[in-house]
């Protein structure tokens, strides 16, 4: 799958609401590192265990491959390393620490060690929290209030950053849908249905 197709599929799946980070991640390269001895480039081992568990719960395997089957977790790690600003990385790590602390206080163990039901319950809680935070931050975004939208080529430094869950969800979905396995075997888009004569 080429990058143009990857962007098109990702836009269709996410409803044309992809962020600049996601577009940049896709344009910088679609394939995660598939080597055996791979280690995370941005997250430490414990943080990556949490990210991996989150990605698994966002897109678990069914009759189609899950996000971990196509290494979307590695895509998330590389996309964050390559495309977030230092202050955004710092904020994401702060929220990840809070997320892990919530798992510890709620279940007495790390998020990666929780059962599927516990992981899903915590993700739902954080998804609701993320939605409320994002809605409030975006509603308060001044250029939007004045109907004076900034140009895409000149991002506004005051634009709100997406909360942890929204960032991970968006990047996991993008990593999933731009993977070669999903693009060729699951989506298999046929622009001209029927036979060619």
mmCIF file of C-alpha atoms in Angstrom:
data_model
loop_
_atom_site.group_PDB
_atom_site.id
_atom_site.type_symbol
_atom_site.label_atom_id
_atom_site.label_comp_id
_atom_site.label_asym_id
_atom_site.label_seq_id
_atom_site.Cartn_x
_atom_site.Cartn_y
_atom_site.Cartn_z
ATOM 1 C CA UNK A 1 0.000 0.000 0.000
ATOM 2 C CA UNK A 2 1.410 3.396 -0.861
ATOM 3 C CA UNK A 3 1.184 6.459 1.370
ATOM 4 C CA UNK A 4 -1.611 8.062 -0.623
ATOM 5 C CA UNK A 5 -3.821 5.000 -0.140
ATOM 6 C CA UNK A 6 -2.844 4.842 3.529
ATOM 7 C CA UNK A 7 -3.933 8.450 4.071
ATOM 8 C CA UNK A 8 -7.184 7.872 2.226
ATOM 9 C CA UNK A 9 -8.081 4.779 4.270
ATOM 10 C CA UNK A 10 -7.108 6.432 7.522
ATOM 11 C CA UNK A 11 -9.203 9.501 6.711
ATOM 12 C CA UNK A 12 -12.196 7.355 5.842
ATOM 13 C CA UNK A 13 -11.937 5.323 9.026
ATOM 14 C CA UNK A 14 -11.392 8.299 11.332
ATOM 15 C CA UNK A 15 -13.975 10.489 9.619
ATOM 16 C CA UNK A 16 -11.539 13.074 8.259
ATOM 17 C CA UNK A 17 -10.537 14.127 11.769
ATOM 18 C CA UNK A 18 -6.903 13.067 11.815
ATOM 19 C CA UNK A 19 -4.397 15.331 13.517
ATOM 20 C CA UNK A 20 -1.206 16.739 12.114
ATOM 21 C CA UNK A 21 0.748 14.207 14.180
ATOM 22 C CA UNK A 22 -1.101 11.351 12.510
ATOM 23 C CA UNK A 23 -0.662 12.718 8.999
ATOM 24 C CA UNK A 24 3.011 13.360 9.688
ATOM 25 C CA UNK A 25 3.468 9.829 11.043
ATOM 26 C CA UNK A 26 1.924 8.327 7.914
ATOM 27 C CA UNK A 27 3.951 10.518 5.577
ATOM 28 C CA UNK A 28 7.201 9.773 7.420
ATOM 29 C CA UNK A 29 6.808 6.044 6.902
ATOM 30 C CA UNK A 30 4.055 3.474 7.123
ATOM 31 C CA UNK A 31 5.858 0.374 8.359
ATOM 32 C CA UNK A 32 6.984 -0.229 11.950
ATOM 33 C CA UNK A 33 10.263 -2.007 12.650
ATOM 34 C CA UNK A 34 9.535 -5.750 12.536
ATOM 35 C CA UNK A 35 12.926 -7.027 13.703
ATOM 36 C CA UNK A 36 13.097 -9.694 16.416
ATOM 37 C CA UNK A 37 15.184 -7.758 18.934
ATOM 38 C CA UNK A 38 13.112 -4.585 18.681
ATOM 39 C CA UNK A 39 12.924 -2.347 21.734
ATOM 40 C CA UNK A 40 10.809 0.798 22.156
ATOM 41 C CA UNK A 41 12.476 4.001 21.038
ATOM 42 C CA UNK A 42 10.395 6.458 23.058
ATOM 43 C CA UNK A 43 8.791 4.603 25.971
ATOM 44 C CA UNK A 44 10.648 2.663 28.639
ATOM 45 C CA UNK A 45 9.829 -1.030 29.112
ATOM 46 C CA UNK A 46 7.075 -0.512 31.720
ATOM 47 C CA UNK A 47 5.476 2.372 29.829
ATOM 48 C CA UNK A 48 5.483 0.348 26.626
ATOM 49 C CA UNK A 49 3.814 -2.578 28.414
ATOM 50 C CA UNK A 50 0.986 -0.181 29.308
ATOM 51 C CA UNK A 51 0.802 1.242 25.763
ATOM 52 C CA UNK A 52 0.791 -2.280 24.328
ATOM 53 C CA UNK A 53 -2.099 -3.303 26.590
ATOM 54 C CA UNK A 54 -4.032 -0.134 25.656
ATOM 55 C CA UNK A 55 -3.499 -0.743 21.931
ATOM 56 C CA UNK A 56 -4.624 -4.357 22.362
ATOM 57 C CA UNK A 57 -7.867 -3.277 24.049
ATOM 58 C CA UNK A 58 -8.551 -0.563 21.458
ATOM 59 C CA UNK A 59 -8.315 -3.066 18.572
ATOM 60 C CA UNK A 60 -8.359 -6.667 19.846
ATOM 61 C CA UNK A 61 -8.165 -9.588 17.417
ATOM 62 C CA UNK A 62 -11.480 -10.955 16.158
ATOM 63 C CA UNK A 63 -11.966 -12.695 12.820
ATOM 64 C CA UNK A 64 -9.456 -10.091 11.562
ATOM 65 C CA UNK A 65 -5.990 -9.443 12.989
ATOM 66 C CA UNK A 66 -5.755 -7.231 16.055
ATOM 67 C CA UNK A 67 -3.589 -4.143 16.434
ATOM 68 C CA UNK A 68 -0.769 -6.105 18.065
ATOM 69 C CA UNK A 69 -0.789 -8.605 15.190
ATOM 70 C CA UNK A 70 0.157 -5.810 12.772
ATOM 71 C CA UNK A 71 2.510 -4.114 15.266
ATOM 72 C CA UNK A 72 0.439 -0.962 15.686
ATOM 73 C CA UNK A 73 2.004 -0.610 19.148
ATOM 74 C CA UNK A 74 5.408 -0.118 17.517
ATOM 75 C CA UNK A 75 3.870 2.418 15.142
ATOM 76 C CA UNK A 76 2.552 4.376 18.163
ATOM 77 C CA UNK A 77 5.996 4.386 19.790
ATOM 78 C CA UNK A 78 7.766 5.597 16.648
ATOM 79 C CA UNK A 79 5.067 8.142 15.726
ATOM 80 C CA UNK A 80 5.267 9.775 19.151
ATOM 81 C CA UNK A 81 9.072 9.849 19.054
ATOM 82 C CA UNK A 82 9.212 11.369 15.571
ATOM 83 C CA UNK A 83 6.238 13.715 15.527
ATOM 84 C CA UNK A 84 5.395 15.173 18.935
ATOM 85 C CA UNK A 85 7.025 18.340 20.221
ATOM 86 C CA UNK A 86 9.079 18.014 23.437
ATOM 87 C CA UNK A 87 6.350 19.641 25.560
ATOM 88 C CA UNK A 88 3.723 17.322 24.034
ATOM 89 C CA UNK A 89 5.888 14.286 24.795
ATOM 90 C CA UNK A 90 6.287 15.504 28.364
ATOM 91 C CA UNK A 91 2.518 15.974 28.739
ATOM 92 C CA UNK A 92 1.803 12.548 27.259
ATOM 93 C CA UNK A 93 4.247 10.864 29.654
ATOM 94 C CA UNK A 94 2.706 12.765 32.584
ATOM 95 C CA UNK A 95 -0.757 11.526 31.622
ATOM 96 C CA UNK A 96 0.570 7.990 31.100
ATOM 97 C CA UNK A 97 2.000 8.082 34.637
ATOM 98 C CA UNK A 98 -1.408 9.253 35.948
ATOM 99 C CA UNK A 99 -3.128 6.474 33.979
ATOM 100 C CA UNK A 100 -0.808 3.851 35.467
ATOM 101 C CA UNK A 101 -1.295 5.328 38.961
ATOM 102 C CA UNK A 102 -5.068 5.074 38.445
ATOM 103 C CA UNK A 103 -4.686 1.372 37.587
ATOM 104 C CA UNK A 104 -2.551 0.861 40.719
ATOM 105 C CA UNK A 105 -5.019 2.659 43.000
ATOM 106 C CA UNK A 106 -8.102 1.036 41.465
ATOM 107 C CA UNK A 107 -6.881 -2.546 41.016
ATOM 108 C CA UNK A 108 -3.660 -2.707 43.034
ATOM 109 C CA UNK A 109 -1.560 -3.703 40.021
ATOM 110 C CA UNK A 110 -0.048 -2.362 36.831
ATOM 111 C CA UNK A 111 -2.409 -1.822 33.898
ATOM 112 C CA UNK A 112 -0.644 -4.521 31.861
ATOM 113 C CA UNK A 113 -1.279 -7.043 34.669
ATOM 114 C CA UNK A 114 -5.017 -6.283 34.922
ATOM 115 C CA UNK A 115 -7.632 -8.628 33.479
ATOM 116 C CA UNK A 116 -9.283 -7.742 30.171
ATOM 117 C CA UNK A 117 -12.406 -6.566 32.009
ATOM 118 C CA UNK A 118 -10.379 -4.321 34.314
ATOM 119 C CA UNK A 119 -8.377 -2.916 31.397
ATOM 120 C CA UNK A 120 -11.544 -2.164 29.419
ATOM 121 C CA UNK A 121 -13.220 -0.503 32.427
ATOM 122 C CA UNK A 122 -10.200 1.750 33.004
ATOM 123 C CA UNK A 123 -9.953 2.607 29.299
ATOM 124 C CA UNK A 124 -13.643 3.556 29.223
ATOM 125 C CA UNK A 125 -13.154 5.775 32.271
ATOM 126 C CA UNK A 126 -10.197 7.514 30.605
ATOM 127 C CA UNK A 127 -11.982 7.736 27.253
ATOM 128 C CA UNK A 128 -14.842 9.613 28.941
ATOM 129 C CA UNK A 129 -12.357 11.833 30.783
ATOM 130 C CA UNK A 130 -10.460 12.495 27.535
ATOM 131 C CA UNK A 131 -13.644 13.427 25.702
ATOM 132 C CA UNK A 132 -14.659 15.907 28.397
ATOM 133 C CA UNK A 133 -11.171 17.462 28.528
ATOM 134 C CA UNK A 134 -10.922 17.688 24.741
ATOM 135 C CA UNK A 135 -14.389 19.197 24.351
ATOM 136 C CA UNK A 136 -13.660 21.820 27.034
ATOM 137 C CA UNK A 137 -10.209 22.690 25.668
ATOM 138 C CA UNK A 138 -11.411 22.888 22.090
ATOM 139 C CA UNK A 139 -14.442 24.997 23.017
ATOM 140 C CA UNK A 140 -12.136 27.474 24.752
ATOM 141 C CA UNK A 141 -9.731 27.648 21.796
ATOM 142 C CA UNK A 142 -9.820 31.363 20.889
ATOM 143 C CA UNK A 143 -9.433 31.223 17.087
ATOM 144 C CA UNK A 144 -12.376 28.813 16.965
ATOM 145 C CA UNK A 145 -14.530 31.107 19.118
ATOM 146 C CA UNK A 146 -13.909 34.046 16.816
ATOM 147 C CA UNK A 147 -14.480 31.970 13.664
ATOM 148 C CA UNK A 148 -10.960 33.005 12.778
ATOM 149 C CA UNK A 149 -9.501 29.616 11.985
ATOM 150 C CA UNK A 150 -5.707 29.518 11.649
ATOM 151 C CA UNK A 151 -4.287 28.352 8.361
ATOM 152 C CA UNK A 152 -3.176 24.732 8.279
ATOM 153 C CA UNK A 153 0.323 25.798 7.282
ATOM 154 C CA UNK A 154 0.677 27.974 10.381
ATOM 155 C CA UNK A 155 -0.353 25.949 13.451
ATOM 156 C CA UNK A 156 -1.409 27.965 16.464
ATOM 157 C CA UNK A 157 0.759 27.335 19.532
ATOM 158 C CA UNK A 158 -2.334 27.747 21.717
ATOM 159 C CA UNK A 159 -4.176 24.886 20.031
ATOM 160 C CA UNK A 160 -5.085 22.295 22.674
ATOM 161 C CA UNK A 161 -3.207 18.999 22.743
ATOM 162 C CA UNK A 162 -5.278 15.846 22.587
ATOM 163 C CA UNK A 163 -5.479 13.929 25.880
ATOM 164 C CA UNK A 164 -3.626 10.622 26.318
ATOM 165 C CA UNK A 165 -6.449 8.282 25.321
ATOM 166 C CA UNK A 166 -7.313 10.226 22.158
ATOM 167 C CA UNK A 167 -3.635 10.341 21.100
ATOM 168 C CA UNK A 168 -3.076 6.619 21.640
ATOM 169 C CA UNK A 169 -6.413 5.676 20.069
ATOM 170 C CA UNK A 170 -5.798 7.784 16.965
ATOM 171 C CA UNK A 171 -2.254 6.518 16.467
ATOM 172 C CA UNK A 172 -3.241 2.887 17.135
ATOM 173 C CA UNK A 173 -6.051 3.086 14.574
ATOM 174 C CA UNK A 174 -3.734 4.754 12.079
ATOM 175 C CA UNK A 175 -0.988 2.182 12.619
ATOM 176 C CA UNK A 176 -3.556 -0.562 12.165
ATOM 177 C CA UNK A 177 -5.158 0.724 8.985
ATOM 178 C CA UNK A 178 -1.924 1.714 7.239
ATOM 179 C CA UNK A 179 -0.329 -1.673 7.865
ATOM 180 C CA UNK A 180 0.317 -3.798 4.811
ATOM 181 C CA UNK A 181 -1.598 -6.783 6.224
ATOM 182 C CA UNK A 182 -4.797 -4.800 6.800
ATOM 183 C CA UNK A 183 -4.501 -2.734 3.617
ATOM 184 C CA UNK A 184 -4.058 -5.720 1.350
ATOM 185 C CA UNK A 185 -6.032 -8.495 3.041
ATOM 186 C CA UNK A 186 -8.772 -6.864 5.097
ATOM 187 C CA UNK A 187 -9.697 -3.613 3.372
ATOM 188 C CA UNK A 188 -8.918 -4.855 -0.162
ATOM 189 C CA UNK A 189 -10.548 -1.926 -1.896
ATOM 190 C CA UNK A 190 -11.784 -2.682 -5.421
ATOM 191 C CA UNK A 191 -12.324 0.600 -7.290
ATOM 192 C CA UNK A 192 -14.186 -1.148 -10.122
ATOM 193 C CA UNK A 193 -16.477 -3.837 -8.732
ATOM 194 C CA UNK A 194 -17.193 -6.708 -11.041
ATOM 195 C CA UNK A 195 -15.120 -8.003 -13.887
ATOM 196 C CA UNK A 196 -13.242 -5.887 -16.380
ATOM 197 C CA UNK A 197 -14.159 -6.474 -20.004
#
